[in-house]
Amino acid sequence: DYRTLPRVSNSDLTRLKEAHLGYWSVPSARWATQRTKDFGKAFHQHLLEPETIGTVLEQLLPDVAPKETAQLQSLMQTIRRDSFCRRYLRQSERERVVLFTDPTTQVACKARLDTVYTSPKRRNALVLDFKTTSARTQAQFLQSCYDYDYDRQAAFYLDSLRYADPVAGGRGEWADTQQFRFVFIGVMKQKPHRLFAVDATSLPGFIAYGRKKYQF
């Protein structure tokens, strides 16, 4: 089970930040209620592991209202109608667990990526990370990527691929990959459930600053 692996995750870094800098210094902790977090978990389960929906909804949202169930279905339809999302959800590995060792500190780390698509021929990899958002415009969603430490997450996840632990005595699975891309897909929780996309790897300094955050 992923949660029992004795390694550092991006979520662990969030908890560490809350503990040392104060709970209210972290926007995600300040604004997100437990029910909001549970809704986000149910959203990811619907999208990435639909075969376990029943069990997860019982565990996370036992009193889920019909309105929220309908909302989840609407979000799924919005994403699956989009040709880009539909293509990479079909072709990518979902909920991919990657184990790696930070080269600077030698700390054992772990990451669980929503989706990762690897093209051996072109030697590139594409990571998609799906977020529910209250943003109503592209600019607002972009700002949330800074507010919620998404830069740190993107850097941590990309480096998990770059420094993935060797497989069966060989090299890391992505050792020959020459290009990495990381795209955040935001789906608006309110109607009309618009989709937003932010290519984190194309934003000047975004990944580099996120890397400084997680290494700190």
Short mmCIF file of C-alpha atoms in Angstrom, two decimals, residues 4-214:
data_model
loop_
_atom_site.label_atom_id
_atom_site.label_comp_id
_atom_site.label_asym_id
_atom_site.label_seq_id
_atom_site.Cartn_x
_atom_site.Cartn_y
_atom_site.Cartn_z
CA THR A 4 2.65 2.54 4.26
CA LEU A 5 5.87 2.95 2.26
CA PRO A 6 8.46 4.53 4.60
CA ARG A 7 9.35 7.29 2.14
CA VAL A 8 8.78 11.03 1.88
CA SER A 9 5.89 12.19 -0.32
CA ASN A 10 4.79 15.61 -1.50
CA SER A 11 1.90 15.42 0.97
CA ASP A 12 4.42 14.81 3.77
CA LEU A 13 6.13 18.06 2.77
CA THR A 14 2.82 19.90 3.11
CA ARG A 15 2.32 18.49 6.61
CA LEU A 16 5.91 19.38 7.51
CA LYS A 17 5.35 22.95 6.32
CA GLU A 18 2.16 23.20 8.37
CA ALA A 19 3.94 21.90 11.47
CA HIS A 20 6.93 24.25 11.26
CA LEU A 21 5.41 27.40 9.74
CA GLY A 22 1.96 27.13 11.24
CA TYR A 23 -1.26 25.59 9.97
CA TRP A 24 -2.64 28.95 8.84
CA SER A 25 0.43 29.80 6.76
CA VAL A 26 -0.58 27.19 4.18
CA PRO A 27 -3.36 28.31 1.79
CA SER A 28 -4.52 24.75 1.12
CA ALA A 29 -4.98 24.18 4.85
CA ARG A 30 -6.55 27.58 5.44
CA TRP A 31 -9.23 27.36 2.75
CA ALA A 32 -9.95 23.69 2.21
CA THR A 33 -12.47 22.02 4.53
CA GLN A 34 -12.35 18.29 5.20
CA ARG A 35 -15.44 17.84 3.04
CA THR A 36 -13.73 19.69 0.20
CA LYS A 37 -10.73 17.38 0.52
CA ASP A 38 -13.01 14.32 0.56
CA PHE A 39 -14.79 15.58 -2.55
CA GLY A 40 -11.41 15.94 -4.26
CA LYS A 41 -10.54 12.35 -3.35
CA ALA A 42 -13.87 11.11 -4.67
CA PHE A 43 -13.28 13.09 -7.88
CA HIS A 44 -9.92 11.42 -8.47
CA GLN A 45 -11.42 8.03 -7.71
CA HIS A 46 -14.19 8.56 -10.26
CA LEU A 47 -11.66 9.64 -12.87
CA LEU A 48 -8.70 7.32 -12.29
CA GLU A 49 -10.08 4.26 -10.49
CA PRO A 50 -13.78 4.04 -11.38
CA GLU A 51 -13.89 0.36 -10.40
CA THR A 52 -13.56 1.35 -6.71
CA ILE A 53 -16.09 4.18 -6.67
CA GLY A 54 -18.66 2.46 -4.48
CA THR A 55 -16.24 1.61 -1.70
CA VAL A 56 -14.58 5.02 -1.68
CA LEU A 57 -17.82 6.95 -1.60
CA GLU A 58 -18.95 4.90 1.38
CA GLN A 59 -15.70 5.63 3.20
CA LEU A 60 -15.26 9.30 2.34
CA LEU A 61 -18.76 10.64 1.78
CA PRO A 62 -21.23 8.32 3.51
CA ASP A 63 -23.83 11.09 3.58
CA VAL A 64 -23.11 12.30 0.06
CA ALA A 65 -26.02 14.28 -1.29
CA PRO A 66 -27.56 13.51 -4.69
CA LYS A 67 -26.44 16.99 -5.76
CA GLU A 68 -22.78 16.13 -5.12
CA THR A 69 -23.10 12.79 -6.90
CA ALA A 70 -24.60 14.55 -9.93
CA GLN A 71 -21.82 17.15 -9.74
CA LEU A 72 -19.16 14.43 -9.88
CA GLN A 73 -20.82 12.86 -12.92
CA SER A 74 -20.93 16.25 -14.66
CA LEU A 75 -17.22 16.78 -14.02
CA MET A 76 -16.43 13.35 -15.46
CA GLN A 77 -18.45 14.10 -18.59
CA THR A 78 -16.68 17.42 -19.09
CA ILE A 79 -13.25 15.80 -18.91
CA ARG A 80 -14.13 12.82 -21.11
CA ARG A 81 -15.63 15.04 -23.79
CA ASP A 82 -12.29 16.79 -24.20
CA SER A 83 -10.23 15.06 -26.90
CA PHE A 84 -6.85 15.81 -25.26
CA CYS A 85 -7.91 14.47 -21.84
CA ARG A 86 -9.71 11.48 -23.36
CA ARG A 87 -6.67 10.51 -25.40
CA TYR A 88 -4.18 10.59 -22.53
CA LEU A 89 -6.50 9.02 -20.00
CA ARG A 90 -6.78 6.11 -22.42
CA GLN A 91 -3.08 5.83 -23.29
CA SER A 92 -1.42 6.70 -19.97
CA GLU A 93 -0.65 4.75 -16.83
CA ARG A 94 -2.98 5.89 -14.07
CA GLU A 95 -2.11 6.34 -10.41
CA ARG A 96 1.48 5.42 -11.20
CA VAL A 97 3.66 5.02 -8.11
CA VAL A 98 7.28 6.08 -8.59
CA LEU A 99 10.02 5.44 -6.01
CA PHE A 100 13.14 7.58 -6.15
CA THR A 101 16.05 8.84 -4.11
CA ASP A 102 16.79 12.54 -3.87
CA PRO A 103 20.32 12.90 -5.28
CA THR A 104 21.30 15.76 -2.95
CA THR A 105 20.16 14.38 0.41
CA GLN A 106 19.84 10.66 -0.42
CA VAL A 107 16.39 10.77 1.20
CA ALA A 108 14.06 7.99 -0.01
CA CYS A 109 11.00 9.53 -1.67
CA LYS A 110 7.80 8.44 -3.37
CA ALA A 111 5.24 9.95 -5.71
CA ARG A 112 1.88 8.85 -7.04
CA LEU A 113 1.14 10.46 -10.38
CA ASP A 114 -2.42 10.86 -11.68
CA THR A 115 -1.31 9.85 -15.18
CA VAL A 116 2.03 9.48 -16.95
CA TYR A 117 2.40 8.86 -20.67
CA THR A 118 5.81 7.68 -21.84
CA SER A 119 6.85 7.59 -25.48
CA PRO A 120 10.00 5.45 -25.83
CA LYS A 121 10.46 6.30 -29.51
CA ARG A 122 10.39 10.05 -29.00
CA ARG A 123 11.99 9.74 -25.57
CA ASN A 124 9.52 12.05 -23.88
CA ALA A 125 7.13 11.82 -20.96
CA LEU A 126 3.93 13.70 -20.21
CA VAL A 127 2.41 13.94 -16.73
CA LEU A 128 -1.18 15.12 -16.30
CA ASP A 129 -2.46 16.15 -12.89
CA PHE A 130 -6.19 16.80 -12.48
CA LYS A 131 -7.55 19.38 -10.05
CA THR A 132 -11.05 20.51 -9.13
CA THR A 133 -11.09 24.28 -8.85
CA SER A 134 -13.29 27.19 -7.85
CA ALA A 135 -11.50 29.36 -10.42
CA ARG A 136 -13.76 30.83 -13.07
CA THR A 137 -11.05 32.04 -15.46
CA GLN A 138 -7.74 30.77 -16.81
CA ALA A 139 -5.92 33.55 -14.93
CA GLN A 140 -7.52 32.53 -11.62
CA PHE A 141 -6.56 28.88 -12.13
CA LEU A 142 -2.99 29.91 -12.96
CA GLN A 143 -2.84 31.94 -9.74
CA SER A 144 -4.07 28.94 -7.76
CA CYS A 145 -1.09 26.96 -9.08
CA TYR A 146 1.13 29.38 -7.15
CA ASP A 147 -1.16 29.71 -4.12
CA TYR A 148 -1.41 25.96 -3.48
CA ASP A 149 2.27 25.01 -3.96
CA TYR A 150 1.53 23.25 -7.25
CA ASP A 151 5.00 24.37 -8.40
CA ARG A 152 6.51 22.25 -5.63
CA GLN A 153 4.33 19.29 -6.59
CA ALA A 154 5.26 19.54 -10.27
CA ALA A 155 8.99 19.73 -9.51
CA PHE A 156 8.79 16.84 -7.03
CA TYR A 157 6.89 14.64 -9.49
CA LEU A 158 9.11 15.45 -12.47
CA ASP A 159 12.21 14.72 -10.42
CA SER A 160 10.66 11.43 -9.32
CA LEU A 161 10.83 10.37 -12.97
CA ARG A 162 14.32 11.74 -13.52
CA TYR A 163 15.73 10.00 -10.45
CA ALA A 164 13.53 6.90 -10.38
CA ASP A 165 15.17 4.00 -8.57
CA PRO A 166 16.85 1.43 -10.83
CA VAL A 167 14.66 -1.40 -12.08
CA ALA A 168 15.94 -4.96 -11.62
CA GLY A 169 19.52 -3.87 -11.22
CA GLY A 170 19.46 -1.68 -14.32
CA ARG A 171 18.81 2.01 -14.72
CA GLY A 172 15.77 4.07 -13.88
CA GLU A 173 12.77 3.64 -16.18
CA TRP A 174 13.01 7.20 -17.51
CA ALA A 175 16.82 7.38 -17.68
CA ASP A 176 16.77 7.84 -21.47
CA THR A 177 13.91 10.33 -21.50
CA GLN A 178 14.98 13.63 -23.00
CA GLN A 179 11.88 15.77 -22.56
CA PHE A 180 9.47 15.97 -19.63
CA ARG A 181 6.20 17.89 -19.64
CA PHE A 182 3.84 18.47 -16.74
CA VAL A 183 0.33 19.80 -17.35
CA PHE A 184 -2.25 20.70 -14.71
CA ILE A 185 -5.85 20.20 -15.83
CA GLY A 186 -8.36 22.19 -13.80
CA VAL A 187 -12.07 21.46 -13.98
CA MET A 188 -14.39 24.13 -12.62
CA LYS A 189 -16.61 22.73 -9.88
CA GLN A 190 -19.45 25.10 -10.68
CA LYS A 191 -21.37 25.09 -13.93
CA PRO A 192 -20.54 25.30 -16.79
CA HIS A 193 -17.60 23.12 -15.58
CA ARG A 194 -15.01 24.70 -17.85
CA LEU A 195 -11.60 23.10 -18.28
CA PHE A 196 -8.35 24.98 -17.77
CA ALA A 197 -4.84 23.80 -18.66
CA VAL A 198 -1.50 25.05 -17.36
CA ASP A 199 1.71 23.64 -18.84
CA ALA A 200 3.91 23.93 -15.77
CA THR A 201 7.07 23.16 -17.73
CA SER A 202 6.51 26.16 -20.02
CA LEU A 203 6.18 28.73 -17.21
CA PRO A 204 9.49 30.58 -16.68
CA GLY A 205 11.01 29.65 -13.33
CA PHE A 206 7.96 27.68 -12.16
CA ILE A 207 9.63 24.27 -11.87
CA ALA A 208 12.94 25.71 -10.64
CA TYR A 209 11.22 27.58 -7.80
CA GLY A 210 9.13 24.54 -6.92
CA ARG A 211 12.33 22.51 -6.72
CA LYS A 212 13.83 25.02 -4.29
CA LYS A 213 10.69 24.68 -2.16
CA TYR A 214 10.78 20.91 -1.85
#
